[in-house]
Amino acid sequence: MGLIEAILMGLQFRRLQKPFVFFSMLIGLLFFSLAGFGMFYGIYEIVVSDKTGQFVFILGALAFSLLFFGLAAVCGFMIQRCFKEA
């Protein structure tokens, strides 16, 4: 079962075994995805600005954005595991 299918089935409460885990992981998935994209936007703004000497900050922001995307992937994995086996 894919992530999109799992989200759609969970919102319809079909075969949902752990509703609290499902909805908390869904909120986490949305938050961590938005935080990761926000970090990427911050990196983009730093790169296109004329300031120099910001390379270390760019690497740190890139590491945080990858961390947020990793947490979003974990939330997506947990969403897929919240269903009863058919």
Short mmCIF file of N, CA and C in Angstrom, two decimals:
data_model
loop_
_atom_site.label_atom_id
_atom_site.label_comp_id
_atom_site.label_asym_id
_atom_site.label_seq_id
_atom_site.Cartn_x
_atom_site.Cartn_y
_atom_site.Cartn_z
N MET A 1 0.85 -1.16 0.00
CA MET A 1 0.00 0.00 0.00
C MET A 1 0.90 1.23 0.00
N GLY A 2 0.61 2.16 -0.88
CA GLY A 2 1.38 3.39 -0.96
C GLY A 2 0.95 4.41 0.08
N LEU A 3 1.72 5.46 0.20
CA LEU A 3 1.44 6.48 1.21
C LEU A 3 0.14 7.22 0.92
N ILE A 4 -0.08 7.60 -0.34
CA ILE A 4 -1.30 8.33 -0.69
C ILE A 4 -2.53 7.47 -0.42
N GLU A 5 -2.47 6.21 -0.80
CA GLU A 5 -3.58 5.29 -0.56
C GLU A 5 -3.82 5.11 0.94
N ALA A 6 -2.75 5.03 1.72
CA ALA A 6 -2.89 4.88 3.17
C ALA A 6 -3.53 6.11 3.79
N ILE A 7 -3.14 7.30 3.33
CA ILE A 7 -3.73 8.53 3.87
C ILE A 7 -5.22 8.59 3.53
N LEU A 8 -5.57 8.29 2.28
CA LEU A 8 -6.98 8.34 1.88
C LEU A 8 -7.82 7.31 2.64
N MET A 9 -7.29 6.11 2.83
CA MET A 9 -8.03 5.10 3.58
C MET A 9 -8.15 5.48 5.05
N GLY A 10 -7.11 6.10 5.60
CA GLY A 10 -7.15 6.50 7.00
C GLY A 10 -8.14 7.61 7.26
N LEU A 11 -8.26 8.53 6.31
CA LEU A 11 -9.23 9.61 6.47
C LEU A 11 -10.66 9.11 6.38
N GLN A 12 -10.85 7.96 5.74
CA GLN A 12 -12.17 7.34 5.66
C GLN A 12 -12.41 6.32 6.77
N PHE A 13 -11.42 6.11 7.64
CA PHE A 13 -11.48 5.15 8.75
C PHE A 13 -11.71 3.72 8.27
N ARG A 14 -11.19 3.38 7.10
CA ARG A 14 -11.33 2.01 6.58
C ARG A 14 -10.12 1.20 7.01
N ARG A 15 -10.36 0.12 7.75
CA ARG A 15 -9.33 -0.80 8.26
C ARG A 15 -8.31 -0.09 9.14
N LEU A 16 -8.68 1.02 9.75
CA LEU A 16 -7.75 1.78 10.58
C LEU A 16 -7.66 1.12 11.96
N GLN A 17 -6.46 0.69 12.32
CA GLN A 17 -6.27 -0.02 13.59
C GLN A 17 -5.81 0.92 14.69
N LYS A 18 -5.00 1.90 14.38
CA LYS A 18 -4.45 2.82 15.37
C LYS A 18 -4.76 4.26 14.96
N PRO A 19 -5.96 4.77 15.26
CA PRO A 19 -6.33 6.11 14.78
C PRO A 19 -5.50 7.23 15.40
N PHE A 20 -5.13 7.11 16.69
CA PHE A 20 -4.34 8.17 17.32
C PHE A 20 -2.96 8.27 16.68
N VAL A 21 -2.34 7.14 16.45
CA VAL A 21 -1.02 7.13 15.81
C VAL A 21 -1.13 7.67 14.39
N PHE A 22 -2.20 7.27 13.68
CA PHE A 22 -2.37 7.73 12.30
C PHE A 22 -2.46 9.25 12.22
N PHE A 23 -3.34 9.84 13.04
CA PHE A 23 -3.53 11.28 12.93
C PHE A 23 -2.34 12.07 13.47
N SER A 24 -1.67 11.58 14.50
CA SER A 24 -0.48 12.28 14.98
C SER A 24 0.65 12.19 13.95
N MET A 25 0.80 11.06 13.29
CA MET A 25 1.84 10.93 12.26
C MET A 25 1.49 11.75 11.02
N LEU A 26 0.19 11.90 10.73
CA LEU A 26 -0.22 12.73 9.60
C LEU A 26 0.12 14.20 9.87
N ILE A 27 -0.12 14.66 11.09
CA ILE A 27 0.25 16.03 11.46
C ILE A 27 1.76 16.19 11.41
N GLY A 28 2.50 15.19 11.91
CA GLY A 28 3.95 15.24 11.85
C GLY A 28 4.47 15.26 10.43
N LEU A 29 3.87 14.46 9.55
CA LEU A 29 4.28 14.44 8.14
C LEU A 29 4.11 15.81 7.51
N LEU A 30 2.97 16.44 7.74
CA LEU A 30 2.75 17.77 7.18
C LEU A 30 3.71 18.80 7.76
N PHE A 31 3.91 18.78 9.07
CA PHE A 31 4.79 19.76 9.71
C PHE A 31 6.23 19.60 9.25
N PHE A 32 6.74 18.37 9.26
CA PHE A 32 8.14 18.15 8.90
C PHE A 32 8.38 18.42 7.42
N SER A 33 7.40 18.13 6.57
CA SER A 33 7.56 18.46 5.15
C SER A 33 7.62 19.96 4.94
N LEU A 34 6.72 20.69 5.59
CA LEU A 34 6.74 22.15 5.46
C LEU A 34 8.01 22.75 6.05
N ALA A 35 8.48 22.21 7.16
CA ALA A 35 9.72 22.72 7.76
C ALA A 35 10.91 22.46 6.84
N GLY A 36 10.96 21.30 6.21
CA GLY A 36 12.05 20.99 5.27
C GLY A 36 12.03 21.92 4.08
N PHE A 37 10.85 22.16 3.51
CA PHE A 37 10.77 23.08 2.38
C PHE A 37 11.09 24.51 2.81
N GLY A 38 10.71 24.88 4.03
CA GLY A 38 11.06 26.21 4.53
C GLY A 38 12.56 26.39 4.67
N MET A 39 13.24 25.35 5.12
CA MET A 39 14.70 25.40 5.20
C MET A 39 15.33 25.52 3.81
N PHE A 40 14.79 24.76 2.85
CA PHE A 40 15.31 24.87 1.49
C PHE A 40 15.11 26.27 0.93
N TYR A 41 13.97 26.89 1.25
CA TYR A 41 13.73 28.26 0.80
C TYR A 41 14.73 29.22 1.45
N GLY A 42 15.04 29.00 2.72
CA GLY A 42 16.05 29.83 3.39
C GLY A 42 17.42 29.67 2.76
N ILE A 43 17.77 28.45 2.39
CA ILE A 43 19.05 28.21 1.71
C ILE A 43 19.06 28.94 0.37
N TYR A 44 17.96 28.87 -0.35
CA TYR A 44 17.87 29.56 -1.65
C TYR A 44 18.05 31.06 -1.48
N GLU A 45 17.42 31.64 -0.47
CA GLU A 45 17.55 33.08 -0.24
C GLU A 45 18.98 33.47 0.10
N ILE A 46 19.67 32.64 0.85
CA ILE A 46 21.07 32.93 1.20
C ILE A 46 21.95 32.83 -0.04
N VAL A 47 21.71 31.82 -0.87
CA VAL A 47 22.54 31.62 -2.06
C VAL A 47 22.38 32.76 -3.05
N VAL A 48 21.15 33.24 -3.25
CA VAL A 48 20.94 34.30 -4.24
C VAL A 48 21.28 35.68 -3.71
N SER A 49 21.48 35.83 -2.41
CA SER A 49 21.87 37.13 -1.87
C SER A 49 23.35 37.37 -2.15
N ASP A 50 23.79 38.59 -2.01
CA ASP A 50 25.16 38.96 -2.32
C ASP A 50 26.10 38.83 -1.14
N LYS A 51 25.64 38.28 -0.04
CA LYS A 51 26.49 38.14 1.14
C LYS A 51 27.50 37.02 0.94
N THR A 52 28.69 37.22 1.47
CA THR A 52 29.73 36.19 1.37
C THR A 52 29.99 35.61 2.75
N GLY A 53 30.63 34.46 2.80
CA GLY A 53 30.98 33.84 4.07
C GLY A 53 29.84 33.13 4.76
N GLN A 54 28.84 32.73 4.03
CA GLN A 54 27.68 32.06 4.63
C GLN A 54 27.68 30.55 4.36
N PHE A 55 28.81 30.00 3.92
CA PHE A 55 28.87 28.59 3.52
C PHE A 55 28.56 27.65 4.69
N VAL A 56 29.07 27.96 5.87
CA VAL A 56 28.85 27.09 7.04
C VAL A 56 27.37 27.09 7.42
N PHE A 57 26.74 28.25 7.36
CA PHE A 57 25.32 28.33 7.67
C PHE A 57 24.49 27.55 6.65
N ILE A 58 24.89 27.61 5.39
CA ILE A 58 24.18 26.86 4.35
C ILE A 58 24.27 25.36 4.62
N LEU A 59 25.45 24.88 5.00
CA LEU A 59 25.59 23.45 5.30
C LEU A 59 24.75 23.04 6.51
N GLY A 60 24.70 23.90 7.53
CA GLY A 60 23.87 23.60 8.70
C GLY A 60 22.40 23.57 8.36
N ALA A 61 21.95 24.54 7.57
CA ALA A 61 20.54 24.57 7.18
C ALA A 61 20.20 23.39 6.29
N LEU A 62 21.13 22.98 5.44
CA LEU A 62 20.91 21.81 4.60
C LEU A 62 20.79 20.55 5.46
N ALA A 63 21.62 20.44 6.48
CA ALA A 63 21.54 19.29 7.38
C ALA A 63 20.21 19.26 8.12
N PHE A 64 19.74 20.43 8.58
CA PHE A 64 18.45 20.47 9.26
C PHE A 64 17.31 20.13 8.31
N SER A 65 17.38 20.60 7.07
CA SER A 65 16.30 20.28 6.13
C SER A 65 16.28 18.79 5.83
N LEU A 66 17.46 18.17 5.69
CA LEU A 66 17.49 16.72 5.48
C LEU A 66 16.97 15.97 6.70
N LEU A 67 17.23 16.50 7.90
CA LEU A 67 16.69 15.90 9.11
C LEU A 67 15.16 15.96 9.10
N PHE A 68 14.61 17.10 8.73
CA PHE A 68 13.15 17.24 8.68
C PHE A 68 12.54 16.31 7.63
N PHE A 69 13.19 16.18 6.47
CA PHE A 69 12.66 15.27 5.46
C PHE A 69 12.78 13.82 5.91
N GLY A 70 13.82 13.50 6.65
CA GLY A 70 13.95 12.15 7.21
C GLY A 70 12.85 11.86 8.22
N LEU A 71 12.53 12.83 9.07
CA LEU A 71 11.44 12.65 10.03
C LEU A 71 10.10 12.51 9.31
N ALA A 72 9.92 13.26 8.22
CA ALA A 72 8.69 13.12 7.43
C ALA A 72 8.59 11.73 6.83
N ALA A 73 9.72 11.17 6.40
CA ALA A 73 9.72 9.81 5.84
C ALA A 73 9.35 8.79 6.92
N VAL A 74 9.84 8.99 8.13
CA VAL A 74 9.49 8.08 9.23
C VAL A 74 7.99 8.18 9.53
N CYS A 75 7.45 9.39 9.52
CA CYS A 75 6.01 9.56 9.74
C CYS A 75 5.21 8.86 8.64
N GLY A 76 5.67 8.98 7.40
CA GLY A 76 5.00 8.29 6.30
C GLY A 76 5.04 6.78 6.47
N PHE A 77 6.16 6.25 6.93
CA PHE A 77 6.28 4.81 7.18
C PHE A 77 5.31 4.38 8.28
N MET A 78 5.21 5.18 9.34
CA MET A 78 4.30 4.83 10.43
C MET A 78 2.84 4.91 10.00
N ILE A 79 2.52 5.85 9.10
CA ILE A 79 1.15 5.94 8.59
C ILE A 79 0.77 4.67 7.85
N GLN A 80 1.70 4.12 7.08
CA GLN A 80 1.41 2.91 6.33
C GLN A 80 1.23 1.70 7.24
N ARG A 81 1.73 1.74 8.45
CA ARG A 81 1.66 0.59 9.36
C ARG A 81 0.46 0.65 10.31
N CYS A 82 -0.43 1.61 10.15
CA CYS A 82 -1.56 1.79 11.07
C CYS A 82 -2.82 1.03 10.63
N PHE A 83 -2.69 0.10 9.72
CA PHE A 83 -3.88 -0.57 9.18
C PHE A 83 -3.87 -2.05 9.51
N LYS A 84 -5.07 -2.62 9.60
CA LYS A 84 -5.22 -4.06 9.79
C LYS A 84 -4.88 -4.76 8.49
N GLU A 85 -4.30 -5.93 8.62
CA GLU A 85 -3.98 -6.72 7.42
C GLU A 85 -5.27 -7.26 6.82
N ALA A 86 -5.32 -7.30 5.51
CA ALA A 86 -6.54 -7.77 4.82
C ALA A 86 -6.65 -9.27 4.87
#
